[in-house]
Amino acid sequence: MISPPPLKDKKNYTFENTDWNLDWCYLRHPNTEHYQLESDKLTLTGSDVTLDVPASPTFIGLRQKDFNATISADVSLTSGEAGITIYMDENHHYEMAIRQEQDGYKVIERLNIGDIKSTEHEVNMGNKQHATLVIRSNQERYSFLFQTDSEEILLGTAQTRYLSSEVAGGFTGVLIGLYASGQDASAEFTNFKCDYH
């Protein structure tokens, strides 16, 4: 029997080939009732705790191991907000997410750098509650895209250096996180992939 390569040598990470208990991590002390972890699917229930505070939002993440990566997931949202975050700490993180608003759903790109918190771009999705979210990274930039039935749309980009330890401080490095926020927010993540190249 051939054993799988050590985790550090892996180039492709999915729900199916990672261990929820060994490879993934939370922020501080999670409310385990908000996480439904399955072999090929993740269901998150949000709360009022957001990524912007030093508490325990509904978040689970993998450490980013290389600059050159493509991260993607299919996200289905019932209510609130959910998506992928590139997370250094509560003051330094970028999001690509689906958000429910009064007139329907939007895909957003949001940047949080110190005291600056800005929704950079958003696209109306009408009543469509799901999308494939994609983040591509290299040494200089993260690019935020989403896929519709027929095309891939670039929402925007952001510099990697604002999440670096030189700018943000700290020593833990960046996490690739899946999150949900908003009271009674509910989201399902499938087809998660993190491919290093």
JSON list of N, CA and C in Angstrom, two decimals, residues 114-192:
[
{"chain": "A", "resi": 114, "resn": "GLY", "atom": "N", "xyz": [-5.94, 47.66, 8.93]},
{"chain": "A", "resi": 114, "resn": "GLY", "atom": "CA", "xyz": [-5.90, 48.58, 10.06]},
{"chain": "A", "resi": 114, "resn": "GLY", "atom": "C", "xyz": [-7.28, 49.19, 10.29]},
{"chain": "A", "resi": 115, "resn": "ASP", "atom": "N", "xyz": [-7.34, 50.53, 10.33]},
{"chain": "A", "resi": 115, "resn": "ASP", "atom": "CA", "xyz": [-8.62, 51.21, 10.56]},
{"chain": "A", "resi": 115, "resn": "ASP", "atom": "C", "xyz": [-9.44, 51.38, 9.29]},
{"chain": "A", "resi": 116, "resn": "ILE", "atom": "N", "xyz": [-8.88, 50.99, 8.14]},
{"chain": "A", "resi": 116, "resn": "ILE", "atom": "CA", "xyz": [-9.59, 51.16, 6.87]},
{"chain": "A", "resi": 116, "resn": "ILE", "atom": "C", "xyz": [-10.35, 49.88, 6.55]},
{"chain": "A", "resi": 117, "resn": "LYS", "atom": "N", "xyz": [-11.67, 50.01, 6.46]},
{"chain": "A", "resi": 117, "resn": "LYS", "atom": "CA", "xyz": [-12.53, 48.87, 6.14]},
{"chain": "A", "resi": 117, "resn": "LYS", "atom": "C", "xyz": [-13.40, 49.28, 4.96]},
{"chain": "A", "resi": 118, "resn": "SER", "atom": "N", "xyz": [-13.22, 48.61, 3.84]},
{"chain": "A", "resi": 118, "resn": "SER", "atom": "CA", "xyz": [-13.86, 49.08, 2.62]},
{"chain": "A", "resi": 118, "resn": "SER", "atom": "C", "xyz": [-14.39, 47.91, 1.79]},
{"chain": "A", "resi": 119, "resn": "THR", "atom": "N", "xyz": [-15.69, 47.99, 1.44]},
{"chain": "A", "resi": 119, "resn": "THR", "atom": "CA", "xyz": [-16.22, 47.08, 0.42]},
{"chain": "A", "resi": 119, "resn": "THR", "atom": "C", "xyz": [-15.84, 47.67, -0.93]},
{"chain": "A", "resi": 120, "resn": "GLU", "atom": "N", "xyz": [-14.88, 47.05, -1.58]},
{"chain": "A", "resi": 120, "resn": "GLU", "atom": "CA", "xyz": [-14.30, 47.60, -2.80]},
{"chain": "A", "resi": 120, "resn": "GLU", "atom": "C", "xyz": [-15.19, 47.43, -4.01]},
{"chain": "A", "resi": 121, "resn": "HIS", "atom": "N", "xyz": [-15.76, 46.25, -4.15]},
{"chain": "A", "resi": 121, "resn": "HIS", "atom": "CA", "xyz": [-16.59, 45.95, -5.32]},
{"chain": "A", "resi": 121, "resn": "HIS", "atom": "C", "xyz": [-17.73, 45.04, -4.91]},
{"chain": "A", "resi": 122, "resn": "GLU", "atom": "N", "xyz": [-18.85, 45.16, -5.60]},
{"chain": "A", "resi": 122, "resn": "GLU", "atom": "CA", "xyz": [-19.97, 44.25, -5.37]},
{"chain": "A", "resi": 122, "resn": "GLU", "atom": "C", "xyz": [-20.74, 44.08, -6.67]},
{"chain": "A", "resi": 123, "resn": "VAL", "atom": "N", "xyz": [-21.32, 42.90, -6.82]},
{"chain": "A", "resi": 123, "resn": "VAL", "atom": "CA", "xyz": [-22.10, 42.58, -8.01]},
{"chain": "A", "resi": 123, "resn": "VAL", "atom": "C", "xyz": [-23.44, 42.00, -7.56]},
{"chain": "A", "resi": 124, "resn": "ASN", "atom": "N", "xyz": [-24.52, 42.55, -8.08]},
{"chain": "A", "resi": 124, "resn": "ASN", "atom": "CA", "xyz": [-25.86, 42.04, -7.76]},
{"chain": "A", "resi": 124, "resn": "ASN", "atom": "C", "xyz": [-26.07, 40.68, -8.39]},
{"chain": "A", "resi": 125, "resn": "MET", "atom": "N", "xyz": [-26.63, 39.76, -7.61]},
{"chain": "A", "resi": 125, "resn": "MET", "atom": "CA", "xyz": [-26.93, 38.42, -8.11]},
{"chain": "A", "resi": 125, "resn": "MET", "atom": "C", "xyz": [-28.43, 38.17, -8.16]},
{"chain": "A", "resi": 126, "resn": "GLY", "atom": "N", "xyz": [-29.24, 39.18, -7.82]},
{"chain": "A", "resi": 126, "resn": "GLY", "atom": "CA", "xyz": [-30.68, 38.97, -7.80]},
{"chain": "A", "resi": 126, "resn": "GLY", "atom": "C", "xyz": [-31.06, 37.99, -6.71]},
{"chain": "A", "resi": 127, "resn": "ASN", "atom": "N", "xyz": [-31.85, 36.99, -7.06]},
{"chain": "A", "resi": 127, "resn": "ASN", "atom": "CA", "xyz": [-32.27, 35.99, -6.08]},
{"chain": "A", "resi": 127, "resn": "ASN", "atom": "C", "xyz": [-31.36, 34.78, -6.03]},
{"chain": "A", "resi": 128, "resn": "LYS", "atom": "N", "xyz": [-30.28, 34.81, -6.79]},
{"chain": "A", "resi": 128, "resn": "LYS", "atom": "CA", "xyz": [-29.36, 33.67, -6.81]},
{"chain": "A", "resi": 128, "resn": "LYS", "atom": "C", "xyz": [-28.57, 33.63, -5.51]},
{"chain": "A", "resi": 129, "resn": "GLN", "atom": "N", "xyz": [-28.64, 32.51, -4.82]},
{"chain": "A", "resi": 129, "resn": "GLN", "atom": "CA", "xyz": [-28.06, 32.39, -3.49]},
{"chain": "A", "resi": 129, "resn": "GLN", "atom": "C", "xyz": [-26.73, 31.65, -3.45]},
{"chain": "A", "resi": 130, "resn": "HIS", "atom": "N", "xyz": [-26.21, 31.30, -4.61]},
{"chain": "A", "resi": 130, "resn": "HIS", "atom": "CA", "xyz": [-24.96, 30.54, -4.60]},
{"chain": "A", "resi": 130, "resn": "HIS", "atom": "C", "xyz": [-24.03, 31.00, -5.72]},
{"chain": "A", "resi": 131, "resn": "ALA", "atom": "N", "xyz": [-22.73, 30.80, -5.49]},
{"chain": "A", "resi": 131, "resn": "ALA", "atom": "CA", "xyz": [-21.73, 31.15, -6.49]},
{"chain": "A", "resi": 131, "resn": "ALA", "atom": "C", "xyz": [-20.45, 30.37, -6.19]},
{"chain": "A", "resi": 132, "resn": "THR", "atom": "N", "xyz": [-19.60, 30.26, -7.20]},
{"chain": "A", "resi": 132, "resn": "THR", "atom": "CA", "xyz": [-18.26, 29.72, -7.00]},
{"chain": "A", "resi": 132, "resn": "THR", "atom": "C", "xyz": [-17.33, 30.90, -6.79]},
{"chain": "A", "resi": 133, "resn": "LEU", "atom": "N", "xyz": [-16.74, 30.98, -5.60]},
{"chain": "A", "resi": 133, "resn": "LEU", "atom": "CA", "xyz": [-15.81, 32.06, -5.26]},
{"chain": "A", "resi": 133, "resn": "LEU", "atom": "C", "xyz": [-14.39, 31.57, -5.48]},
{"chain": "A", "resi": 134, "resn": "VAL", "atom": "N", "xyz": [-13.55, 32.44, -6.07]},
{"chain": "A", "resi": 134, "resn": "VAL", "atom": "CA", "xyz": [-12.18, 32.08, -6.41]},
{"chain": "A", "resi": 134, "resn": "VAL", "atom": "C", "xyz": [-11.23, 33.19, -5.98]},
{"chain": "A", "resi": 135, "resn": "ILE", "atom": "N", "xyz": [-10.14, 32.81, -5.33]},
{"chain": "A", "resi": 135, "resn": "ILE", "atom": "CA", "xyz": [-9.07, 33.77, -5.01]},
{"chain": "A", "resi": 135, "resn": "ILE", "atom": "C", "xyz": [-7.78, 33.20, -5.60]},
{"chain": "A", "resi": 136, "resn": "ARG", "atom": "N", "xyz": [-7.12, 34.00, -6.43]},
{"chain": "A", "resi": 136, "resn": "ARG", "atom": "CA", "xyz": [-5.82, 33.61, -6.98]},
{"chain": "A", "resi": 136, "resn": "ARG", "atom": "C", "xyz": [-4.75, 34.50, -6.36]},
{"chain": "A", "resi": 137, "resn": "SER", "atom": "N", "xyz": [-3.65, 33.91, -5.96]},
{"chain": "A", "resi": 137, "resn": "SER", "atom": "CA", "xyz": [-2.61, 34.73, -5.33]},
{"chain": "A", "resi": 137, "resn": "SER", "atom": "C", "xyz": [-1.25, 34.45, -5.95]},
{"chain": "A", "resi": 138, "resn": "ASN", "atom": "N", "xyz": [-0.43, 35.50, -5.93]},
{"chain": "A", "resi": 138, "resn": "ASN", "atom": "CA", "xyz": [0.99, 35.37, -6.25]},
{"chain": "A", "resi": 138, "resn": "ASN", "atom": "C", "xyz": [1.74, 36.19, -5.19]},
{"chain": "A", "resi": 139, "resn": "GLN", "atom": "N", "xyz": [3.02, 36.43, -5.40]},
{"chain": "A", "resi": 139, "resn": "GLN", "atom": "CA", "xyz": [3.80, 37.11, -4.36]},
{"chain": "A", "resi": 139, "resn": "GLN", "atom": "C", "xyz": [3.33, 38.54, -4.12]},
{"chain": "A", "resi": 140, "resn": "GLU", "atom": "N", "xyz": [2.70, 39.15, -5.09]},
{"chain": "A", "resi": 140, "resn": "GLU", "atom": "CA", "xyz": [2.35, 40.56, -4.96]},
{"chain": "A", "resi": 140, "resn": "GLU", "atom": "C", "xyz": [0.87, 40.82, -4.72]},
{"chain": "A", "resi": 141, "resn": "ARG", "atom": "N", "xyz": [-0.03, 39.97, -5.26]},
{"chain": "A", "resi": 141, "resn": "ARG", "atom": "CA", "xyz": [-1.45, 40.31, -5.21]},
{"chain": "A", "resi": 141, "resn": "ARG", "atom": "C", "xyz": [-2.34, 39.10, -5.00]},
{"chain": "A", "resi": 142, "resn": "TYR", "atom": "N", "xyz": [-3.48, 39.38, -4.38]},
{"chain": "A", "resi": 142, "resn": "TYR", "atom": "CA", "xyz": [-4.62, 38.46, -4.37]},
{"chain": "A", "resi": 142, "resn": "TYR", "atom": "C", "xyz": [-5.63, 38.99, -5.39]},
{"chain": "A", "resi": 143, "resn": "SER", "atom": "N", "xyz": [-6.15, 38.11, -6.21]},
{"chain": "A", "resi": 143, "resn": "SER", "atom": "CA", "xyz": [-7.20, 38.47, -7.17]},
{"chain": "A", "resi": 143, "resn": "SER", "atom": "C", "xyz": [-8.49, 37.77, -6.77]},
{"chain": "A", "resi": 144, "resn": "PHE", "atom": "N", "xyz": [-9.60, 38.52, -6.76]},
{"chain": "A", "resi": 144, "resn": "PHE", "atom": "CA", "xyz": [-10.88, 38.01, -6.28]},
{"chain": "A", "resi": 144, "resn": "PHE", "atom": "C", "xyz": [-11.85, 37.87, -7.46]},
{"chain": "A", "resi": 145, "resn": "LEU", "atom": "N", "xyz": [-12.31, 36.64, -7.70]},
{"chain": "A", "resi": 145, "resn": "LEU", "atom": "CA", "xyz": [-13.17, 36.36, -8.85]},
{"chain": "A", "resi": 145, "resn": "LEU", "atom": "C", "xyz": [-14.36, 35.52, -8.42]},
{"chain": "A", "resi": 146, "resn": "PHE", "atom": "N", "xyz": [-15.42, 35.54, -9.22]},
{"chain": "A", "resi": 146, "resn": "PHE", "atom": "CA", "xyz": [-16.47, 34.56, -9.02]},
{"chain": "A", "resi": 146, "resn": "PHE", "atom": "C", "xyz": [-16.94, 34.06, -10.36]},
{"chain": "A", "resi": 147, "resn": "GLN", "atom": "N", "xyz": [-17.45, 32.83, -10.35]},
{"chain": "A", "resi": 147, "resn": "GLN", "atom": "CA", "xyz": [-17.87, 32.18, -11.59]},
{"chain": "A", "resi": 147, "resn": "GLN", "atom": "C", "xyz": [-19.39, 32.14, -11.65]},
{"chain": "A", "resi": 148, "resn": "THR", "atom": "N", "xyz": [-19.90, 32.50, -12.80]},
{"chain": "A", "resi": 148, "resn": "THR", "atom": "CA", "xyz": [-21.32, 32.32, -13.08]},
{"chain": "A", "resi": 148, "resn": "THR", "atom": "C", "xyz": [-21.43, 31.10, -13.99]},
{"chain": "A", "resi": 149, "resn": "ASP", "atom": "N", "xyz": [-22.61, 30.87, -14.51]},
{"chain": "A", "resi": 149, "resn": "ASP", "atom": "CA", "xyz": [-22.80, 29.72, -15.38]},
{"chain": "A", "resi": 149, "resn": "ASP", "atom": "C", "xyz": [-21.93, 29.80, -16.63]},
{"chain": "A", "resi": 150, "resn": "SER", "atom": "N", "xyz": [-21.66, 31.03, -17.08]},
{"chain": "A", "resi": 150, "resn": "SER", "atom": "CA", "xyz": [-21.00, 31.16, -18.38]},
{"chain": "A", "resi": 150, "resn": "SER", "atom": "C", "xyz": [-19.65, 31.86, -18.36]},
{"chain": "A", "resi": 151, "resn": "GLU", "atom": "N", "xyz": [-19.30, 32.52, -17.25]},
{"chain": "A", "resi": 151, "resn": "GLU", "atom": "CA", "xyz": [-18.05, 33.27, -17.26]},
{"chain": "A", "resi": 151, "resn": "GLU", "atom": "C", "xyz": [-17.46, 33.42, -15.86]},
{"chain": "A", "resi": 152, "resn": "GLU", "atom": "N", "xyz": [-16.21, 33.88, -15.86]},
{"chain": "A", "resi": 152, "resn": "GLU", "atom": "CA", "xyz": [-15.52, 34.19, -14.61]},
{"chain": "A", "resi": 152, "resn": "GLU", "atom": "C", "xyz": [-15.33, 35.69, -14.55]},
{"chain": "A", "resi": 153, "resn": "ILE", "atom": "N", "xyz": [-15.75, 36.31, -13.46]},
{"chain": "A", "resi": 153, "resn": "ILE", "atom": "CA", "xyz": [-15.74, 37.77, -13.34]},
{"chain": "A", "resi": 153, "resn": "ILE", "atom": "C", "xyz": [-14.75, 38.19, -12.27]},
{"chain": "A", "resi": 154, "resn": "LEU", "atom": "N", "xyz": [-13.83, 39.08, -12.64]},
{"chain": "A", "resi": 154, "resn": "LEU", "atom": "CA", "xyz": [-12.86, 39.62, -11.70]},
{"chain": "A", "resi": 154, "resn": "LEU", "atom": "C", "xyz": [-13.48, 40.79, -10.96]},
{"chain": "A", "resi": 155, "resn": "LEU", "atom": "N", "xyz": [-13.56, 40.68, -9.63]},
{"chain": "A", "resi": 155, "resn": "LEU", "atom": "CA", "xyz": [-14.08, 41.79, -8.83]},
{"chain": "A", "resi": 155, "resn": "LEU", "atom": "C", "xyz": [-12.99, 42.81, -8.53]},
{"chain": "A", "resi": 156, "resn": "GLY", "atom": "N", "xyz": [-11.78, 42.35, -8.23]},
{"chain": "A", "resi": 156, "resn": "GLY", "atom": "CA", "xyz": [-10.69, 43.28, -7.92]},
{"chain": "A", "resi": 156, "resn": "GLY", "atom": "C", "xyz": [-9.48, 42.54, -7.40]},
{"chain": "A", "resi": 157, "resn": "THR", "atom": "N", "xyz": [-8.47, 43.31, -7.01]},
{"chain": "A", "resi": 157, "resn": "THR", "atom": "CA", "xyz": [-7.24, 42.73, -6.48]},
{"chain": "A", "resi": 157, "resn": "THR", "atom": "C", "xyz": [-6.82, 43.51, -5.23]},
{"chain": "A", "resi": 158, "resn": "ALA", "atom": "N", "xyz": [-5.90, 42.93, -4.47]},
{"chain": "A", "resi": 158, "resn": "ALA", "atom": "CA", "xyz": [-5.35, 43.59, -3.29]},
{"chain": "A", "resi": 158, "resn": "ALA", "atom": "C", "xyz": [-3.92, 43.12, -3.06]},
{"chain": "A", "resi": 159, "resn": "GLN", "atom": "N", "xyz": [-3.10, 44.00, -2.55]},
{"chain": "A", "resi": 159, "resn": "GLN", "atom": "CA", "xyz": [-1.69, 43.66, -2.35]},
{"chain": "A", "resi": 159, "resn": "GLN", "atom": "C", "xyz": [-1.52, 42.69, -1.18]},
{"chain": "A", "resi": 160, "resn": "THR", "atom": "N", "xyz": [-0.61, 41.73, -1.35]},
{"chain": "A", "resi": 160, "resn": "THR", "atom": "CA", "xyz": [-0.34, 40.76, -0.30]},
{"chain": "A", "resi": 160, "resn": "THR", "atom": "C", "xyz": [0.38, 41.41, 0.88]},
{"chain": "A", "resi": 161, "resn": "ARG", "atom": "N", "xyz": [1.15, 42.45, 0.63]},
{"chain": "A", "resi": 161, "resn": "ARG", "atom": "CA", "xyz": [2.02, 42.97, 1.68]},
{"chain": "A", "resi": 161, "resn": "ARG", "atom": "C", "xyz": [1.28, 43.53, 2.88]},
{"chain": "A", "resi": 162, "resn": "TYR", "atom": "N", "xyz": [0.01, 43.94, 2.68]},
{"chain": "A", "resi": 162, "resn": "TYR", "atom": "CA", "xyz": [-0.74, 44.48, 3.82]},
{"chain": "A", "resi": 162, "resn": "TYR", "atom": "C", "xyz": [-1.18, 43.41, 4.80]},
{"chain": "A", "resi": 163, "resn": "LEU", "atom": "N", "xyz": [-1.04, 42.14, 4.41]},
{"chain": "A", "resi": 163, "resn": "LEU", "atom": "CA", "xyz": [-1.31, 41.04, 5.33]},
{"chain": "A", "resi": 163, "resn": "LEU", "atom": "C", "xyz": [-0.03, 40.39, 5.83]},
{"chain": "A", "resi": 164, "resn": "SER", "atom": "N", "xyz": [1.11, 40.97, 5.48]},
{"chain": "A", "resi": 164, "resn": "SER", "atom": "CA", "xyz": [2.39, 40.39, 5.87]},
{"chain": "A", "resi": 164, "resn": "SER", "atom": "C", "xyz": [2.73, 40.76, 7.30]},
{"chain": "A", "resi": 165, "resn": "SER", "atom": "N", "xyz": [3.63, 39.99, 7.91]},
{"chain": "A", "resi": 165, "resn": "SER", "atom": "CA", "xyz": [4.02, 40.29, 9.29]},
{"chain": "A", "resi": 165, "resn": "SER", "atom": "C", "xyz": [4.76, 41.62, 9.39]},
{"chain": "A", "resi": 166, "resn": "GLU", "atom": "N", "xyz": [5.40, 42.07, 8.29]},
{"chain": "A", "resi": 166, "resn": "GLU", "atom": "CA", "xyz": [6.09, 43.36, 8.32]},
{"chain": "A", "resi": 166, "resn": "GLU", "atom": "C", "xyz": [5.11, 44.51, 8.51]},
{"chain": "A", "resi": 167, "resn": "VAL", "atom": "N", "xyz": [3.94, 44.41, 7.89]},
{"chain": "A", "resi": 167, "resn": "VAL", "atom": "CA", "xyz": [2.93, 45.46, 7.99]},
{"chain": "A", "resi": 167, "resn": "VAL", "atom": "C", "xyz": [1.98, 45.20, 9.16]},
{"chain": "A", "resi": 168, "resn": "ALA", "atom": "N", "xyz": [1.44, 43.98, 9.22]},
{"chain": "A", "resi": 168, "resn": "ALA", "atom": "CA", "xyz": [0.41, 43.67, 10.20]},
{"chain": "A", "resi": 168, "resn": "ALA", "atom": "C", "xyz": [0.97, 43.29, 11.57]},
{"chain": "A", "resi": 169, "resn": "GLY", "atom": "N", "xyz": [2.26, 42.93, 11.62]},
{"chain": "A", "resi": 169, "resn": "GLY", "atom": "CA", "xyz": [2.81, 42.43, 12.87]},
{"chain": "A", "resi": 169, "resn": "GLY", "atom": "C", "xyz": [2.43, 40.98, 13.08]},
{"chain": "A", "resi": 170, "resn": "GLY", "atom": "N", "xyz": [2.66, 40.48, 14.29]},
{"chain": "A", "resi": 170, "resn": "GLY", "atom": "CA", "xyz": [2.30, 39.09, 14.57]},
{"chain": "A", "resi": 170, "resn": "GLY", "atom": "C", "xyz": [3.31, 38.12, 13.99]},
{"chain": "A", "resi": 171, "resn": "PHE", "atom": "N", "xyz": [3.05, 36.84, 14.17]},
{"chain": "A", "resi": 171, "resn": "PHE", "atom": "CA", "xyz": [4.01, 35.83, 13.74]},
{"chain": "A", "resi": 171, "resn": "PHE", "atom": "C", "xyz": [3.34, 34.56, 13.24]},
{"chain": "A", "resi": 172, "resn": "THR", "atom": "N", "xyz": [2.01, 34.54, 13.21]},
{"chain": "A", "resi": 172, "resn": "THR", "atom": "CA", "xyz": [1.32, 33.29, 12.89]},
{"chain": "A", "resi": 172, "resn": "THR", "atom": "C", "xyz": [1.17, 33.05, 11.40]},
{"chain": "A", "resi": 173, "resn": "GLY", "atom": "N", "xyz": [1.29, 34.08, 10.58]},
{"chain": "A", "resi": 173, "resn": "GLY", "atom": "CA", "xyz": [1.09, 33.91, 9.15]},
{"chain": "A", "resi": 173, "resn": "GLY", "atom": "C", "xyz": [-0.38, 34.00, 8.77]},
{"chain": "A", "resi": 174, "resn": "VAL", "atom": "N", "xyz": [-0.63, 33.86, 7.47]},
{"chain": "A", "resi": 174, "resn": "VAL", "atom": "CA", "xyz": [-1.97, 34.07, 6.93]},
{"chain": "A", "resi": 174, "resn": "VAL", "atom": "C", "xyz": [-2.75, 32.76, 6.91]},
{"chain": "A", "resi": 175, "resn": "LEU", "atom": "N", "xyz": [-4.04, 32.88, 7.23]},
{"chain": "A", "resi": 175, "resn": "LEU", "atom": "CA", "xyz": [-4.95, 31.73, 7.15]},
{"chain": "A", "resi": 175, "resn": "LEU", "atom": "C", "xyz": [-5.91, 31.92, 5.99]},
{"chain": "A", "resi": 176, "resn": "ILE", "atom": "N", "xyz": [-6.22, 30.82, 5.31]},
{"chain": "A", "resi": 176, "resn": "ILE", "atom": "CA", "xyz": [-7.29, 30.78, 4.31]},
{"chain": "A", "resi": 176, "resn": "ILE", "atom": "C", "xyz": [-8.52, 30.29, 5.06]},
{"chain": "A", "resi": 177, "resn": "GLY", "atom": "N", "xyz": [-9.48, 31.19, 5.27]},
{"chain": "A", "resi": 177, "resn": "GLY", "atom": "CA", "xyz": [-10.60, 30.85, 6.12]},
{"chain": "A", "resi": 177, "resn": "GLY", "atom": "C", "xyz": [-11.92, 30.79, 5.38]},
{"chain": "A", "resi": 178, "resn": "LEU", "atom": "N", "xyz": [-12.81, 29.94, 5.86]},
{"chain": "A", "resi": 178, "resn": "LEU", "atom": "CA", "xyz": [-14.20, 29.88, 5.42]},
{"chain": "A", "resi": 178, "resn": "LEU", "atom": "C", "xyz": [-15.03, 30.38, 6.59]},
{"chain": "A", "resi": 179, "resn": "TYR", "atom": "N", "xyz": [-15.96, 31.28, 6.35]},
{"chain": "A", "resi": 179, "resn": "TYR", "atom": "CA", "xyz": [-16.65, 31.91, 7.48]},
{"chain": "A", "resi": 179, "resn": "TYR", "atom": "C", "xyz": [-18.10, 32.20, 7.14]},
{"chain": "A", "resi": 180, "resn": "ALA", "atom": "N", "xyz": [-18.88, 32.44, 8.20]},
{"chain": "A", "resi": 180, "resn": "ALA", "atom": "CA", "xyz": [-20.26, 32.93, 8.08]},
{"chain": "A", "resi": 180, "resn": "ALA", "atom": "C", "xyz": [-20.48, 33.95, 9.18]},
{"chain": "A", "resi": 181, "resn": "SER", "atom": "N", "xyz": [-21.18, 35.03, 8.87]},
{"chain": "A", "resi": 181, "resn": "SER", "atom": "CA", "xyz": [-21.46, 36.03, 9.89]},
{"chain": "A", "resi": 181, "resn": "SER", "atom": "C", "xyz": [-22.87, 36.57, 9.72]},
{"chain": "A", "resi": 182, "resn": "GLY", "atom": "N", "xyz": [-23.39, 37.09, 10.83]},
{"chain": "A", "resi": 182, "resn": "GLY", "atom": "CA", "xyz": [-24.77, 37.55, 10.86]},
{"chain": "A", "resi": 182, "resn": "GLY", "atom": "C", "xyz": [-25.61, 36.60, 11.68]},
{"chain": "A", "resi": 183, "resn": "GLN", "atom": "N", "xyz": [-26.46, 37.16, 12.53]},
{"chain": "A", "resi": 183, "resn": "GLN", "atom": "CA", "xyz": [-27.31, 36.32, 13.38]},
{"chain": "A", "resi": 183, "resn": "GLN", "atom": "C", "xyz": [-28.17, 35.42, 12.49]},
{"chain": "A", "resi": 184, "resn": "ASP", "atom": "N", "xyz": [-28.11, 34.13, 12.78]},
{"chain": "A", "resi": 184, "resn": "ASP", "atom": "CA", "xyz": [-28.87, 33.12, 12.03]},
{"chain": "A", "resi": 184, "resn": "ASP", "atom": "C", "xyz": [-28.40, 32.96, 10.59]},
{"chain": "A", "resi": 185, "resn": "ALA", "atom": "N", "xyz": [-27.22, 33.47, 10.27]},
{"chain": "A", "resi": 185, "resn": "ALA", "atom": "CA", "xyz": [-26.66, 33.22, 8.93]},
{"chain": "A", "resi": 185, "resn": "ALA", "atom": "C", "xyz": [-26.42, 31.73, 8.77]},
{"chain": "A", "resi": 186, "resn": "SER", "atom": "N", "xyz": [-26.65, 31.24, 7.57]},
{"chain": "A", "resi": 186, "resn": "SER", "atom": "CA", "xyz": [-26.44, 29.82, 7.31]},
{"chain": "A", "resi": 186, "resn": "SER", "atom": "C", "xyz": [-25.86, 29.66, 5.92]},
{"chain": "A", "resi": 187, "resn": "ALA", "atom": "N", "xyz": [-24.77, 28.88, 5.82]},
{"chain": "A", "resi": 187, "resn": "ALA", "atom": "CA", "xyz": [-24.10, 28.72, 4.53]},
{"chain": "A", "resi": 187, "resn": "ALA", "atom": "C", "xyz": [-23.53, 27.32, 4.40]},
{"chain": "A", "resi": 188, "resn": "GLU", "atom": "N", "xyz": [-23.49, 26.86, 3.16]},
{"chain": "A", "resi": 188, "resn": "GLU", "atom": "CA", "xyz": [-22.92, 25.55, 2.85]},
{"chain": "A", "resi": 188, "resn": "GLU", "atom": "C", "xyz": [-21.77, 25.72, 1.86]},
{"chain": "A", "resi": 189, "resn": "PHE", "atom": "N", "xyz": [-20.66, 25.07, 2.16]},
{"chain": "A", "resi": 189, "resn": "PHE", "atom": "CA", "xyz": [-19.46, 25.12, 1.32]},
{"chain": "A", "resi": 189, "resn": "PHE", "atom": "C", "xyz": [-19.21, 23.72, 0.76]},
{"chain": "A", "resi": 190, "resn": "THR", "atom": "N", "xyz": [-19.04, 23.64, -0.55]},
{"chain": "A", "resi": 190, "resn": "THR", "atom": "CA", "xyz": [-18.69, 22.38, -1.20]},
{"chain": "A", "resi": 190, "resn": "THR", "atom": "C", "xyz": [-17.58, 22.65, -2.22]},
{"chain": "A", "resi": 191, "resn": "ASN", "atom": "N", "xyz": [-16.97, 21.57, -2.70]},
{"chain": "A", "resi": 191, "resn": "ASN", "atom": "CA", "xyz": [-15.92, 21.65, -3.73]},
{"chain": "A", "resi": 191, "resn": "ASN", "atom": "C", "xyz": [-14.79, 22.61, -3.35]},
{"chain": "A", "resi": 192, "resn": "PHE", "atom": "N", "xyz": [-14.41, 22.62, -2.07]},
{"chain": "A", "resi": 192, "resn": "PHE", "atom": "CA", "xyz": [-13.29, 23.46, -1.67]},
{"chain": "A", "resi": 192, "resn": "PHE", "atom": "C", "xyz": [-11.99, 22.92, -2.25]}
]
